[in-house]
Each structure stands twice: as C-alpha cells, then as structure tokens.
Coordinates of C-alpha atoms in Angstrom, one line a residue:
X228 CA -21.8 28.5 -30.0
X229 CA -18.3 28.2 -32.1
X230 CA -17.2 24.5 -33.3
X231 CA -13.4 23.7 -33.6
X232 CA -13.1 21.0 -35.4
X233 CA -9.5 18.7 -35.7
X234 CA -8.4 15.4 -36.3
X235 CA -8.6 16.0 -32.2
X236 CA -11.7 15.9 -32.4
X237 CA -14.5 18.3 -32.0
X238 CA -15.0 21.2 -29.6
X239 CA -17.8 22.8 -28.4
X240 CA -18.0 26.7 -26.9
X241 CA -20.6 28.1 -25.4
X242 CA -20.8 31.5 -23.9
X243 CA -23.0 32.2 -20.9
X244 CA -23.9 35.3 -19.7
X245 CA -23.4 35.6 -15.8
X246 CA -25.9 38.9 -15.7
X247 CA -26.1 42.0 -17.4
X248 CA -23.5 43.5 -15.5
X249 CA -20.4 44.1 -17.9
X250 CA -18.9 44.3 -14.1
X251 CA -19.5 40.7 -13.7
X252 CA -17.0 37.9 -15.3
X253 CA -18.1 36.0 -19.1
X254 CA -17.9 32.2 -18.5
X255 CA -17.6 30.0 -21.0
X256 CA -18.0 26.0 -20.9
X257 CA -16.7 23.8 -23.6
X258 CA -17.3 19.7 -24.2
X259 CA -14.2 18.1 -25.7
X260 CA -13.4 14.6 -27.1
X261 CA -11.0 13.5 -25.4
X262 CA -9.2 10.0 -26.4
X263 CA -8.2 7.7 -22.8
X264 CA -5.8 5.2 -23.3
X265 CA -4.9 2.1 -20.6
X266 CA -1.7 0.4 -20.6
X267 CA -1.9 -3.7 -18.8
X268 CA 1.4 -4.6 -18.3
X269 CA 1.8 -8.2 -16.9
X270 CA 4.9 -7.1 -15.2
X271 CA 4.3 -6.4 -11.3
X272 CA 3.5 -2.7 -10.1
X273 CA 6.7 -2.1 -8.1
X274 CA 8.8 -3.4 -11.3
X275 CA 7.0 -1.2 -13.4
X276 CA 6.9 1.8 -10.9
X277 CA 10.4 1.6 -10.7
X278 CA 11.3 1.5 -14.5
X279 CA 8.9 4.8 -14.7
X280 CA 11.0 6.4 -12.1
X281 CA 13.8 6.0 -14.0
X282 CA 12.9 8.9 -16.0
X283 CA 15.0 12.0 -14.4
X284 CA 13.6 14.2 -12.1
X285 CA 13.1 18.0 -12.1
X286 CA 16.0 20.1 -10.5
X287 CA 14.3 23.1 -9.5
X288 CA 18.0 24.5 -8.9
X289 CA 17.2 25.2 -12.5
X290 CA 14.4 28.0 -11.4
X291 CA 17.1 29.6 -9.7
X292 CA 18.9 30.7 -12.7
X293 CA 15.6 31.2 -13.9
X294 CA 14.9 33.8 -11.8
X295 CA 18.5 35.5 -12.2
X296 CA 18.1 36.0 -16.1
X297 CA 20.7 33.1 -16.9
X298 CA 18.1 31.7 -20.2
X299 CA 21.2 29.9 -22.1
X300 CA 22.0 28.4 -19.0
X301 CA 18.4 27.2 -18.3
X302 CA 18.3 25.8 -22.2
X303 CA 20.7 23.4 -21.3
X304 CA 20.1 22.7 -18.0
X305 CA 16.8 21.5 -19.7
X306 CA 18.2 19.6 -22.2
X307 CA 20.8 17.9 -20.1
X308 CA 17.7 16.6 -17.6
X309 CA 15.2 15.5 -20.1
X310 CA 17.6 12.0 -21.0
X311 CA 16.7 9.8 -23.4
X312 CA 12.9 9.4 -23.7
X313 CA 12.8 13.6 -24.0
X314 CA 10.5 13.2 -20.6
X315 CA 11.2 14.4 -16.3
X316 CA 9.2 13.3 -13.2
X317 CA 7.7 16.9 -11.6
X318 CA 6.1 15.5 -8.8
X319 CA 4.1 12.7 -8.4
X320 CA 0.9 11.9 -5.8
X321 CA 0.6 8.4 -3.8
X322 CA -3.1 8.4 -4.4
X323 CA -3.1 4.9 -2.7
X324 CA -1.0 5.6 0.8
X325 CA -4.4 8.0 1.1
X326 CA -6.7 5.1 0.7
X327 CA -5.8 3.8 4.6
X328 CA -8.1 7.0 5.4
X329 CA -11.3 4.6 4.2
X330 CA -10.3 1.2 3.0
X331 CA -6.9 0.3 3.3
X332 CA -3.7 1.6 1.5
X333 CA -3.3 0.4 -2.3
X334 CA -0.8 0.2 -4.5
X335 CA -1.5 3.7 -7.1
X336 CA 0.4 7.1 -7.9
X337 CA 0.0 9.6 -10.2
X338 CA 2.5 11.3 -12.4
X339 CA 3.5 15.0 -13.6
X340 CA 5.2 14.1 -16.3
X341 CA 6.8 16.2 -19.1
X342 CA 9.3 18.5 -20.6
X343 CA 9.4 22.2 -19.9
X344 CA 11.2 23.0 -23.6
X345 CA 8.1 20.7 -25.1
X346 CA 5.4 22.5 -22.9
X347 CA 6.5 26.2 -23.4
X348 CA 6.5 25.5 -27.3
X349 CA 2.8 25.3 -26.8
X350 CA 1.8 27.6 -23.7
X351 CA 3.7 30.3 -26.2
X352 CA 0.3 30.2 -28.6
X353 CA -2.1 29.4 -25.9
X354 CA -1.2 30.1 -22.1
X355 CA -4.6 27.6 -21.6
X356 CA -2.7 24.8 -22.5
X357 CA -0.3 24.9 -19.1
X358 CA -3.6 23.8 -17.7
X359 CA -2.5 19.8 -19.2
X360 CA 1.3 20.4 -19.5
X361 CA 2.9 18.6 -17.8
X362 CA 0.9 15.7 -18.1
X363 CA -1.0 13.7 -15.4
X364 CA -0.3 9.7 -15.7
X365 CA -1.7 7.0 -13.3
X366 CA 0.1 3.4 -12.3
X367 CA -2.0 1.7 -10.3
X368 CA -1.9 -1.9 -9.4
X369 CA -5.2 -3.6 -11.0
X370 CA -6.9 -6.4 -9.7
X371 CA -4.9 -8.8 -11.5
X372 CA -2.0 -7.5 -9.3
X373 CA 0.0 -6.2 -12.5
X374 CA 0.6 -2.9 -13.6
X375 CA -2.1 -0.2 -14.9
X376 CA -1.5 3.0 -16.4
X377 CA -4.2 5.2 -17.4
X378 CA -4.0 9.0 -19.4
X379 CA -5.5 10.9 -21.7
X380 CA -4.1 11.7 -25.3
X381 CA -2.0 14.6 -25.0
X382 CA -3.1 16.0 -29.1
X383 CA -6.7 15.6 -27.8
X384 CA -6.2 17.7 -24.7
X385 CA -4.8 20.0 -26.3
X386 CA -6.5 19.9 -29.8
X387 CA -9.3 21.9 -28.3
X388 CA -7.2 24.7 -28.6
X389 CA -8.1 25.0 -32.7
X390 CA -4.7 26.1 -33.1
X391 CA -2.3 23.6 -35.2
X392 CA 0.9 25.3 -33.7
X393 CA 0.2 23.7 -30.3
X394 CA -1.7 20.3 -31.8
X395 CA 1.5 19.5 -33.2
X396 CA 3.3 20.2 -30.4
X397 CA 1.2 18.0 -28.6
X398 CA 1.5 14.9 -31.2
X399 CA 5.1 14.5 -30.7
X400 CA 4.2 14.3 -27.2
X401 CA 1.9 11.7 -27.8
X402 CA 4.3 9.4 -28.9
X403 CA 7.3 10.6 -26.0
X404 CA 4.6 9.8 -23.4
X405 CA 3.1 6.3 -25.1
X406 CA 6.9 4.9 -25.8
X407 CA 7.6 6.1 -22.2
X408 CA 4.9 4.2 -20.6
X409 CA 5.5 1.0 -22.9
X410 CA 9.2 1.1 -22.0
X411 CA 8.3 0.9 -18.0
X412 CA 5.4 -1.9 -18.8
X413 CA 7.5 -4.2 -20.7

C-alpha cells in the first residue's frame, strides 16, 4: 500500500491483483479525503442561476483551430473567453427537468466549470487529473426555496495526485471557483 500524504490530505493505494495472468489488467483502488463545501445564498435560485451564467461560455470554434495547428491563436482565443473571474461554462446538466420522470421537475443543474489554460497546467504532470478538470458544481434550489451550491475542493481532488506541480495548480483554482460561486450567491 503507498500513502501520499499533503496538506490535501491523505491518500491511500492499494494494488490488487486481478489473477496471475500478466495478460490480465492491474487495478488499483485508492480512498481520498476529500473536502465538500455548500454555499446557502438567500437570494432566489433563478437570480442566482442567472448571475452564474454570466460566466462566458465555451466556443468550441476554438477546437477548430485546434485541430488546424493554429496554438497562438488558441492561447488567445482562451484568454479572451475566460473574462474576469478566469472561469467558462462547458456544459451544464438540468438534473431537475429529469426529476418529472419520478416526482416532479425541481429547480437543480450542474456545472462544468473551468479554464482550459488552468486545467492543461495540471493534466501536463498527471493526465489523471482531466478526470476533475473541469470541475463539476451543483445549484439547486433547497428547501428554503434559496439558492444551494454544492462542490468539492478542487486542491483536495487533485492533491491525491502527490505531485505539488498540479496541487498548486489546483489551489488557485480553489479560490477562482469559491469567489465565483460567492459572486452569483450574493
């Protein structure tokens, strides 16, 4: 078993063998600590929905040049998009139009959320990390019929990595996501 330990917290690895086939893949389960953090806003959900989707959007014109080589051009097609808060809406889920399927449609969406300059500064030390970037945010309207948002630490998701280069990374995005969120809830 092989501990990481951070100011993420602590990881646990533990390797399992599938058979004694070398033929057969190696599997490997970890526990992580991983810090959760809620946002109540007392504002409505719709208000606060619509501040969040203030944040720009992802032009996936920008794939395009992607795909034709044009990387300076890409940089600052990047840069321009990101605005202010450093942050761009990839997609986002309407968890709670699916609801109508058992109990009724509720007020909840989720969130891809993040920055593809920010995310490739980490996936460039551990491809593993795309797995969390972007990150996944919830709004949901709570039963007090304000505004919830629920997500989990960026630096703890990706502290599990052991690898400083990206737990830095993540830390700036810790606070980008959290002034985000507070912006939209106030």
């Amino acid at each position: 078993m092989r501990h990481v330990v951070s100011e993420c917290g602590l990881t646990d690895t533990t390797s399992v063998a599938t058979s004694a086939s070398t033929n057969e893949p190696k599997v490997s389960r970890s526990n992580i600590q991983i810090e959760h953090i809620r946002i109540d806003s007392d504002k409505p959900y719709d208000e606060v929905r619509a501040a969040l989707e203030k944040l720009p959007r992802f032009d996936d014109r920008i794939r395009a040049l992607l795909h034709y080589g044009e990387i300076g051009r890409v940089k600052v097609e990047l840069k321009k998009i990101q605005g202010a808060a450093g942050l761009v809406i990839f997609a986002f889920a309407t968890h709670g139009d699916w609801l109508q399927i058992l109990s009724g449609k509720r007020n909840a969406v989720q969130y891809v959320i993040g920055n593809v300059l920010v995310s490739t500064q980490m996936t460039q030390h551990e491809l593993a990390a795309g797995l969390y970037a972007p990150l996944r945010i919830m709004l949901y309207e709570n039963k007090t019929g304000t505004a919830t948002f629920e997500y989990d630490r960026p630096s703890t998701l990706f502290g599990q990595y052991g690898d400083e280069r990206v737990t830095a990374v993540a830390k700036e995005l810790d606070q980008k996501i959290y002034d985000a969120l507070i912006k939209a809830a106030k």
